[in-house]
Short mmCIF file of C-alpha atoms and ligand atoms in Angstrom, two decimals:
data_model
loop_
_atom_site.label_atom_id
_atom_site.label_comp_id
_atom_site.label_asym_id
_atom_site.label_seq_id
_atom_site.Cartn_x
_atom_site.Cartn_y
_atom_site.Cartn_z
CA UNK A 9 131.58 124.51 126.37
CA UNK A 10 129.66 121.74 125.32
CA UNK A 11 127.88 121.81 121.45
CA UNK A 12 124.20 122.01 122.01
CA UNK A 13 122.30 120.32 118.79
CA UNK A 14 119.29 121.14 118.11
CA UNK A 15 116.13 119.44 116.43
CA UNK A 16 117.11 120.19 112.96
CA UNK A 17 121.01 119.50 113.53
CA UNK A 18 119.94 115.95 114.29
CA UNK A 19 117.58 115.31 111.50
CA UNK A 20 120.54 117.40 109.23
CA UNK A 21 122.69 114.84 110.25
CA UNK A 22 120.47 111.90 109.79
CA UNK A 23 119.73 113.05 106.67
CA UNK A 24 123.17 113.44 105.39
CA UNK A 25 123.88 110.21 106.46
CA UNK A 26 121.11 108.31 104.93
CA UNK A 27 121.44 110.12 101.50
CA UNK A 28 125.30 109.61 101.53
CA UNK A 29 124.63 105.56 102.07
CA UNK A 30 121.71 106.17 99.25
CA UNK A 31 124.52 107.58 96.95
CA UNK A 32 126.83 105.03 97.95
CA UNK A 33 124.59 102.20 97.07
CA UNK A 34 123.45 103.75 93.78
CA UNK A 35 127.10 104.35 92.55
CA UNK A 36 127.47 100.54 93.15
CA UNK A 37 124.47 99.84 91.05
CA UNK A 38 125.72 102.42 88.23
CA UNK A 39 129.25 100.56 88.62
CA UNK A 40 128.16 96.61 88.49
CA UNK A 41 129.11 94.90 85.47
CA UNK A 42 128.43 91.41 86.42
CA UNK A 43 125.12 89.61 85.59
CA UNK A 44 125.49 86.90 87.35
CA UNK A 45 122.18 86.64 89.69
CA UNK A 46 123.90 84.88 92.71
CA UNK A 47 126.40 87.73 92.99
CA UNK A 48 123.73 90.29 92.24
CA UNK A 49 121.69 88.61 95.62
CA UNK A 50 124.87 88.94 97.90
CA UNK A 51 125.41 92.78 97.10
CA UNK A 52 120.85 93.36 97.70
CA UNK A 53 121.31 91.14 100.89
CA UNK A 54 124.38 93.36 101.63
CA UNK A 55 122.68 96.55 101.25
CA UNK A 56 119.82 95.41 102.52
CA UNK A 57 121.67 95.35 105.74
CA UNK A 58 122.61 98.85 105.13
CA UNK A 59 119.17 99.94 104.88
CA UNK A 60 117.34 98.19 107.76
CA UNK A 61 120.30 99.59 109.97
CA UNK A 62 119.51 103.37 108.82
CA UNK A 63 115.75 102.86 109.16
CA UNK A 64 116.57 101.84 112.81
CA UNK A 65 118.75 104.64 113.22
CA UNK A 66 116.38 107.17 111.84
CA UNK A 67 113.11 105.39 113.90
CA UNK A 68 115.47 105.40 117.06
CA UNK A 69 116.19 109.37 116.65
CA UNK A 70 112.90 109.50 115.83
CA UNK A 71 111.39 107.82 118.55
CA UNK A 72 113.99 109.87 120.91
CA UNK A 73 112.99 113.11 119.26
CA UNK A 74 109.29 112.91 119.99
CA UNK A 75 110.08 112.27 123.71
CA UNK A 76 112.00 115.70 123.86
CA UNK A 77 109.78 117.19 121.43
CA UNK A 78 106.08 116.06 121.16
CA UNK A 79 104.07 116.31 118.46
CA UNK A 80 107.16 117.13 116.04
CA UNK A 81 108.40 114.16 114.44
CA UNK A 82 105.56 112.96 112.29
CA UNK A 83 107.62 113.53 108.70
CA UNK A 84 110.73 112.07 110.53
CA UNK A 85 109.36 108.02 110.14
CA UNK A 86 110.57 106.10 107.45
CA UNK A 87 107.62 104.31 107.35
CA UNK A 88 104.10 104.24 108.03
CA UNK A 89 101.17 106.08 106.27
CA UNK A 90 98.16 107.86 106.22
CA UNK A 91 96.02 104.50 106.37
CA UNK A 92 98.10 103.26 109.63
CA UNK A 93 99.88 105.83 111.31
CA UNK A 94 102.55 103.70 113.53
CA UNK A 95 105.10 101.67 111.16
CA UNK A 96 104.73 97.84 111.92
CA UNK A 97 107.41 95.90 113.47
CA UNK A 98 109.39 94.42 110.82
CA UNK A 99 107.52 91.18 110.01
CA UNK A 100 108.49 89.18 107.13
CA UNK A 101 106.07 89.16 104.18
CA UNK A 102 105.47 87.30 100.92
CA UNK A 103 103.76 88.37 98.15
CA UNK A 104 102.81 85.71 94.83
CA UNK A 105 103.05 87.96 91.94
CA UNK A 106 104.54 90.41 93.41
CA UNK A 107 106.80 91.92 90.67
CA UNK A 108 103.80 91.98 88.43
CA UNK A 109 101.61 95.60 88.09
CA UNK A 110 99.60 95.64 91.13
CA UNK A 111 102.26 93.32 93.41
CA UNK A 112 105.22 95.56 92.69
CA UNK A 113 103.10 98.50 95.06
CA UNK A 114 102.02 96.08 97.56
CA UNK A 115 105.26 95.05 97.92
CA UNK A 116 106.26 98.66 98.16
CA UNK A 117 103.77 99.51 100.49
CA UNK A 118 104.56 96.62 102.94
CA UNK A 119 108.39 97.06 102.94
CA UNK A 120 107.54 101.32 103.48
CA UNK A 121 105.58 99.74 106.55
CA UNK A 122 109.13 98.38 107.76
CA UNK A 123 108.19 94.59 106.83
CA UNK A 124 111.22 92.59 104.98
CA UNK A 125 109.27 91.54 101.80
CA UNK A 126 110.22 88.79 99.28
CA UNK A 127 108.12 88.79 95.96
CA UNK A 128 107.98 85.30 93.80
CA UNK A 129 108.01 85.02 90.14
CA UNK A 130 108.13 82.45 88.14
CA UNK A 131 111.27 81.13 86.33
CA UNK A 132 110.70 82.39 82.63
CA UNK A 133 110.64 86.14 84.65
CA UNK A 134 114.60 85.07 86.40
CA UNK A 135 116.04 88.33 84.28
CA UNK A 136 113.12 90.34 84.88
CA UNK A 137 112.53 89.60 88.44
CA UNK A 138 116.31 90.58 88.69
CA UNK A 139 116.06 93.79 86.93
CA UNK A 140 112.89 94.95 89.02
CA UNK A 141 114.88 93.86 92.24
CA UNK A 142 117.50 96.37 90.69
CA UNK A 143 114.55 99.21 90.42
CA UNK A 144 113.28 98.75 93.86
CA UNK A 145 116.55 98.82 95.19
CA UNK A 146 117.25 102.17 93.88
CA UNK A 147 114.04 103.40 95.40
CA UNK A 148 115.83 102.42 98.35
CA UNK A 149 113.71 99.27 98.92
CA UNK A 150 115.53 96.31 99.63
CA UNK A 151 113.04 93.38 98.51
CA UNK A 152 114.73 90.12 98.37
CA UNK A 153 112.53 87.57 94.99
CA UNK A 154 112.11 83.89 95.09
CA UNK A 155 110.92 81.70 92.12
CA UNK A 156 107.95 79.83 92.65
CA UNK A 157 104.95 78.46 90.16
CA UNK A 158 101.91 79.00 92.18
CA UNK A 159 99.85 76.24 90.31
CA UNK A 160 102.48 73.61 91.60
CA UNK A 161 101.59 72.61 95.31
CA UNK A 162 105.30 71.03 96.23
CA UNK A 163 106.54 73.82 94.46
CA UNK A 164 105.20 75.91 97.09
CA UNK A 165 105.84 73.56 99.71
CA UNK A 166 109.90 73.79 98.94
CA UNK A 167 109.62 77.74 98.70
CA UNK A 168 108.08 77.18 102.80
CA UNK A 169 110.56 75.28 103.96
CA UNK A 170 112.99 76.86 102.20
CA UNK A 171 111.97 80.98 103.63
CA UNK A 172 111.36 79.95 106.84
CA UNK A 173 114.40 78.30 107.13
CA UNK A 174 115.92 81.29 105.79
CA UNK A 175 113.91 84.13 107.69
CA UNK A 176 112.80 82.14 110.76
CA UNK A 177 109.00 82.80 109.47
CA UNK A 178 106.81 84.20 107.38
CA UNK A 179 104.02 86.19 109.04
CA UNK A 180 102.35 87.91 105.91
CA UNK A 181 100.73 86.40 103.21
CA UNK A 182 99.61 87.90 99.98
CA UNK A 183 97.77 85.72 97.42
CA UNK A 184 98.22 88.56 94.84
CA UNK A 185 99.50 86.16 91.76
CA UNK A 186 97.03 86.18 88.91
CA UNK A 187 95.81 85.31 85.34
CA UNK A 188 92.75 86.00 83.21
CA UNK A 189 91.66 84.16 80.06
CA UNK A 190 88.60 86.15 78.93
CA UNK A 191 85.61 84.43 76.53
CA UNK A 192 82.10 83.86 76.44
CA UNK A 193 81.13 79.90 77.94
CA UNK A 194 80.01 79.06 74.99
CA UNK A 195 83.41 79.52 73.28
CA UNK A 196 85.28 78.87 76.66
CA UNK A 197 88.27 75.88 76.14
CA UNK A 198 88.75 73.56 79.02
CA UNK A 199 91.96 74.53 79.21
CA UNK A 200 91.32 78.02 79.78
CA UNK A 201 89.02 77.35 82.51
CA UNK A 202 91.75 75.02 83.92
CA UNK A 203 93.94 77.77 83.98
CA UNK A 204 92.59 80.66 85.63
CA UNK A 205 91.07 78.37 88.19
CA UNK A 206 94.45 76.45 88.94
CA UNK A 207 96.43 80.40 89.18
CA UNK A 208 93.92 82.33 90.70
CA UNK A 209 92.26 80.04 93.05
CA UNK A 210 94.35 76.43 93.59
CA UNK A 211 97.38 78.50 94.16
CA UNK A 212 95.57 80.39 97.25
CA UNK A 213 95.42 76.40 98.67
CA UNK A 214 98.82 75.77 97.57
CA UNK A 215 100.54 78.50 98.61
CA UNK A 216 98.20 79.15 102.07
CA UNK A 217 98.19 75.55 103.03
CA UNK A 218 102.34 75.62 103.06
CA UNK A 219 102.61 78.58 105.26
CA UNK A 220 99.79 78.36 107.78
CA UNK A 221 101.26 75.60 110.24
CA UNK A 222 104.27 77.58 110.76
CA UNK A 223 101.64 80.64 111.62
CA UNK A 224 99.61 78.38 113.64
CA UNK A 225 102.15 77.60 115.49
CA UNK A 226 103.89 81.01 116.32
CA UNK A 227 100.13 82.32 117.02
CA UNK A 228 100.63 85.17 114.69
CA UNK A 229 99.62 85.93 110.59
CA UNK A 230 98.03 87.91 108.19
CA UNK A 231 96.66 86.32 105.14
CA UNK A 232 95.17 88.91 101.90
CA UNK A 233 93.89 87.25 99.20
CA UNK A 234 93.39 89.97 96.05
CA UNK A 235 90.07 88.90 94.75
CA UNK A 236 88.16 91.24 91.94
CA UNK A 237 85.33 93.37 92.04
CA UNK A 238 84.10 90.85 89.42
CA UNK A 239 84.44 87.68 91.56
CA UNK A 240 81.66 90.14 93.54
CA UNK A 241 79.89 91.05 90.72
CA UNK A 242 80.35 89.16 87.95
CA UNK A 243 81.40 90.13 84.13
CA UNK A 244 80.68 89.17 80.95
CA UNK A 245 83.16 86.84 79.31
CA UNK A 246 84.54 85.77 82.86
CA UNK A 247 82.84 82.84 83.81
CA UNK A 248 86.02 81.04 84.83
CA UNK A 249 87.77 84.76 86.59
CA UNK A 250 84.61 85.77 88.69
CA UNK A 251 84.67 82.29 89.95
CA UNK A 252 88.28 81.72 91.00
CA UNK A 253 87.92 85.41 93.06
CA UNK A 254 84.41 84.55 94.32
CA UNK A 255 86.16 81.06 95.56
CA UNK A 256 88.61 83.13 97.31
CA UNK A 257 86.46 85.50 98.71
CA UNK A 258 84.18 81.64 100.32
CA UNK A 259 88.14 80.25 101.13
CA UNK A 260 88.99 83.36 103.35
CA UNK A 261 85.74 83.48 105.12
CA UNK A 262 86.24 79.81 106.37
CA UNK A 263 89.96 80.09 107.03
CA UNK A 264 88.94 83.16 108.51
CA UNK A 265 86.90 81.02 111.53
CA UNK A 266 89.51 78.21 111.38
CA UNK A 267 91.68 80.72 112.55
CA UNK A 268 90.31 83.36 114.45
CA UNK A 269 91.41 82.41 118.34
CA UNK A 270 95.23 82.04 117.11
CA UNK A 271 96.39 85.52 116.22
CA UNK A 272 96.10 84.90 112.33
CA UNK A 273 93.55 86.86 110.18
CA UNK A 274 92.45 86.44 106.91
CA UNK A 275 91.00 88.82 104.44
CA UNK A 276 90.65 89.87 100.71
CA UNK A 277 91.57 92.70 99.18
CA UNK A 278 88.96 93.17 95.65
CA UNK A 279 90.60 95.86 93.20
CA UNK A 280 88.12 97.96 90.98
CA UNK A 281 89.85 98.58 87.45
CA UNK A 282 93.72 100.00 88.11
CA UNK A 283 95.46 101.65 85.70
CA UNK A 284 98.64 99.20 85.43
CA UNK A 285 100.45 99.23 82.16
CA UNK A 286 97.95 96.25 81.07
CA UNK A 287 94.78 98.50 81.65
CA UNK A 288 96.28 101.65 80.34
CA UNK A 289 97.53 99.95 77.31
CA UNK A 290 93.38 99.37 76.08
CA UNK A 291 92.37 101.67 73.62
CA UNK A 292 91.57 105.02 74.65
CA UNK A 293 87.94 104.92 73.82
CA UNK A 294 87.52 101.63 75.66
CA UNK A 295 89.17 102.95 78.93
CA UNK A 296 87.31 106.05 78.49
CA UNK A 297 83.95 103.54 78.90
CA UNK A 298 85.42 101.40 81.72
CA UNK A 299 85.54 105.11 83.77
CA UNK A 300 82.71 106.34 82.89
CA UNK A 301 80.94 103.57 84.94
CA UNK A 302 82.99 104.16 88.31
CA UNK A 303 81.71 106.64 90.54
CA UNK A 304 84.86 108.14 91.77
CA UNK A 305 85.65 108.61 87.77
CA UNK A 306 88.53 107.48 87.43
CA UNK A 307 90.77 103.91 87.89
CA UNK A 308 92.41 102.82 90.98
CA UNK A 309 95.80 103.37 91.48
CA UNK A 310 98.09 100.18 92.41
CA UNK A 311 99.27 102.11 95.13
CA UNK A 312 95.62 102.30 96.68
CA UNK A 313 95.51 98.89 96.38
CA UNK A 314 99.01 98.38 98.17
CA UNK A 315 97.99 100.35 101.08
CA UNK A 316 94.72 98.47 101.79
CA UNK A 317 97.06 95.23 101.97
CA UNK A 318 99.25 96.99 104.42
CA UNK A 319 96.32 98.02 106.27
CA UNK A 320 95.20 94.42 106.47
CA UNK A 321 98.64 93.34 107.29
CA UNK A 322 99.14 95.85 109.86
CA UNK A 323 99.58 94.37 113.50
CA UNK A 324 96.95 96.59 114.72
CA UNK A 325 94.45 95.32 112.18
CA UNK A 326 94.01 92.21 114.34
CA UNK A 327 90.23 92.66 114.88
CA UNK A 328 89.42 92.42 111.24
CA UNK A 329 88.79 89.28 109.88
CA UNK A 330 86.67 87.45 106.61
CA UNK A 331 86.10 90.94 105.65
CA UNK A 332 86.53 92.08 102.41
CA UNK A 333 88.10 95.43 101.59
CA UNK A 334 86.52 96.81 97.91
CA UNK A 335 89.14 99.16 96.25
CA UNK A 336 86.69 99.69 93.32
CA UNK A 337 86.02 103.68 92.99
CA UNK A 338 81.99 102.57 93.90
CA UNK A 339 82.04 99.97 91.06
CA UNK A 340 79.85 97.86 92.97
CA UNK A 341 78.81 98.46 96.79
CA UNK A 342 77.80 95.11 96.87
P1 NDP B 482 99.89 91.23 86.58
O1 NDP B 482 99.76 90.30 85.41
O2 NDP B 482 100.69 92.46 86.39
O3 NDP B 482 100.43 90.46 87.86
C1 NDP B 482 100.13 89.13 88.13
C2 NDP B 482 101.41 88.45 88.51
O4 NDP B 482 101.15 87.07 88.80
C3 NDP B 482 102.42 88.48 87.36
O5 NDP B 482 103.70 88.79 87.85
C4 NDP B 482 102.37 87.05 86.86
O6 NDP B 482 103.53 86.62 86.21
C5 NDP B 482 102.15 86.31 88.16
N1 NDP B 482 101.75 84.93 87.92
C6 NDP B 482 100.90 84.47 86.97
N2 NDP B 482 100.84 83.14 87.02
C7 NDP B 482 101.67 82.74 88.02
C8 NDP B 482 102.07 81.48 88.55
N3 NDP B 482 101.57 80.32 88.06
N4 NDP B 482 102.97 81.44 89.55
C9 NDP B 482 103.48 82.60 90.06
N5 NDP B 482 103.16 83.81 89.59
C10 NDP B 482 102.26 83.89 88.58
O7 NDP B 482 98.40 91.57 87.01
P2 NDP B 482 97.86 92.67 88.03
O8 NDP B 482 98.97 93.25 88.82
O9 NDP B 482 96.96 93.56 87.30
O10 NDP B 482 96.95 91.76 88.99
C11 NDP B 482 97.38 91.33 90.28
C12 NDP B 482 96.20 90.67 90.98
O11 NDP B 482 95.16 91.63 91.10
C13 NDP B 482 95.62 89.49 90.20
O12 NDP B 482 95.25 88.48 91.11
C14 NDP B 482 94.40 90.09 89.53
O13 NDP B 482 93.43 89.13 89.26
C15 NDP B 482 93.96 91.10 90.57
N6 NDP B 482 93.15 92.19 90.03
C16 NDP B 482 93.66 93.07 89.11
C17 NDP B 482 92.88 94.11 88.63
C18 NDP B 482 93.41 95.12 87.66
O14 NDP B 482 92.65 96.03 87.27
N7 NDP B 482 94.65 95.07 87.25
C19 NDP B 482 91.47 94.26 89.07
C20 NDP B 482 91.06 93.28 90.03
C21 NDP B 482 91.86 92.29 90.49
P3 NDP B 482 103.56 86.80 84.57
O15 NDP B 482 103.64 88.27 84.34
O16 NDP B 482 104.76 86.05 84.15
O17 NDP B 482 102.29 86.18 84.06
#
């Protein structure tokens, strides 16, 4: 007589497997002694293998599942989320400043969404960049990191050429990399205007302008550019901030036409005040002020923020373009 399984003697099994590979890999983690970064990429690139194949597994059982058994499967997916129910299709996706507070959940958010994400930093962050690739790993996130200085256009030229030689393309784009350099104009250096202009706003050009024929020409991207709620708004001491993000916000309107009849849109993303380590690291009393003016009463989360991107980036989010999604708690309602 033939063994009849069941619905929960497949997901058992699925299970089982998938945590056993999980324990595998982290044992491997626990066990490596050698710092050397090129090794450390072979072993991620090998386990990344290890994880795409059990998210196909599991979305294939899945997928076979909800044919037998309608309606069933919903906490089955490995990806996918309340914002977009469906996971996408495994597009690649690059994120500038992504191992930073807010670009660490994006990233997290857009690989959960079954995308294979890389995350620049720049070279002073090589051991950081490589511990946080470490951390993500063990949340079973396999997110590959590639050094790049925004503010240096053939910089990012090299890193295009470079990923899309390696990944064939690069179909999401995330301007998320970022800088501030707060004073009054009156006491305002050049330099420091220089600086937040050339990170926050040249670097959307630099980094845009190397990946958009290679979109253009494969009739398919999604561009998010993380503005502010004070490049909508303004803020005291930011002359040179609300600028850069208001630039971004005029950039991705007009790329947004340029592009809209070839399958690419663009949008921005503009973040309230989130509570990453920089933000919850003010004085109590100060970030006790900062809430009291947002109407939700509290500060974002960088998750929130991470699942608007993947919203944006979302294949069935191709009918939104040179919109702006505000993540701000009611901040400003514009
Ligand atoms: P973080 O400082 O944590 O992240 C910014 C990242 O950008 C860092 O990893 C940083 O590296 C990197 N970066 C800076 N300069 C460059 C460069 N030249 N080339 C490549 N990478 C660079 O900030 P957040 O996560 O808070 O902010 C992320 C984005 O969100 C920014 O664009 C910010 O303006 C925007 N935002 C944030 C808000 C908040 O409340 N946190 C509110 C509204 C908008 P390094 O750490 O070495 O400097």
């Amino acid at each position: 007589m033939s063994t009849q399984f069941t619905q929960g003697d497949y997901l058992d099994m699925i299970t089982e497997f998938t945590d056993q590979l999980q324990k595998t890999r982290t044992d491997m983690i626990e066990n490596w002694h050698d710092p050397m970064s090129v090794s450390m990429n072979s072993f991620f690139e090998f386990a990344g293998i290890a994880n795409s194949a059990v998210n196909t597994i599991a979305q294939q059982h899945a997928a076979a599942l909800e044919s037998f058994f309608p309606q069933t499967t919903a906490n089955v997916a490995t990806s996918g989320s309340a914002v977009t129910s469906q996971p996408d299709t495994g597009h690649v996706a690059l994120v500038t400043g992504g191992i930073g507070g807010i670009g660490t959940d994006i990233c997290r958010s857009l690989a959960k969404h079954g995308n294979k994400v890389i995350a620049t930093f720049i070279s002073f962050e090589a051991e950081r960049a490589i511990e946080w690739q470490k951390e993500r790993l063990e949340e079973g996130l396999d997110i590959h990191v590639v050094e790049c200085d925004v503010t240096n256009y053939r910089a990012c030229k090299k890193m295009a050429k470079e990923l899309e030689a390696k990944y064939d393309s690069v179909d999401i784009l995330v301007n998320c990399a970022g800088i501030t350099r707060d004073s009054t104009l009156k006491k305002m250096e050049q330099e420091n205007w220089h600086a937040v202009l050339d990170t926050n706003l040249d670097s959307v050009f630099n980094v845009t302008r190397s990946f958009i024929n290679g979109m253009v020409k494969r009739q398919y991207g999604r561009i998010i550019n993380i503005s502010s709620v004070n490049g909508l708004k303004g803020q005291f001491g930011q002359t040179n901030y609300s600028a850069a993000k208001a630039g971004m916000v005029g950039f991705t309107k007009s790329l947004a036409r340029e592009l809209a009849d070839g399958g690419i849109t663009v949008n921005t993303v503009s973040p309230g005040y989130v509570g990453t380590s920089l933000v919850e690291a003010m004085p109590k009393e100060i970030v006790d002020s900062i809430v009291s003016t947002i109407p939700v009463g509290r500060l974002g989360k960088p998750s929130e923020i991470g699942d608007a991107v993947a919203f944006l980036a979302h294949t069935n989010s191709g009918y939104i373009t040179g919109s702006d999604i505000s993540v701000n708690g009611g901040l400003y309602m514009g």
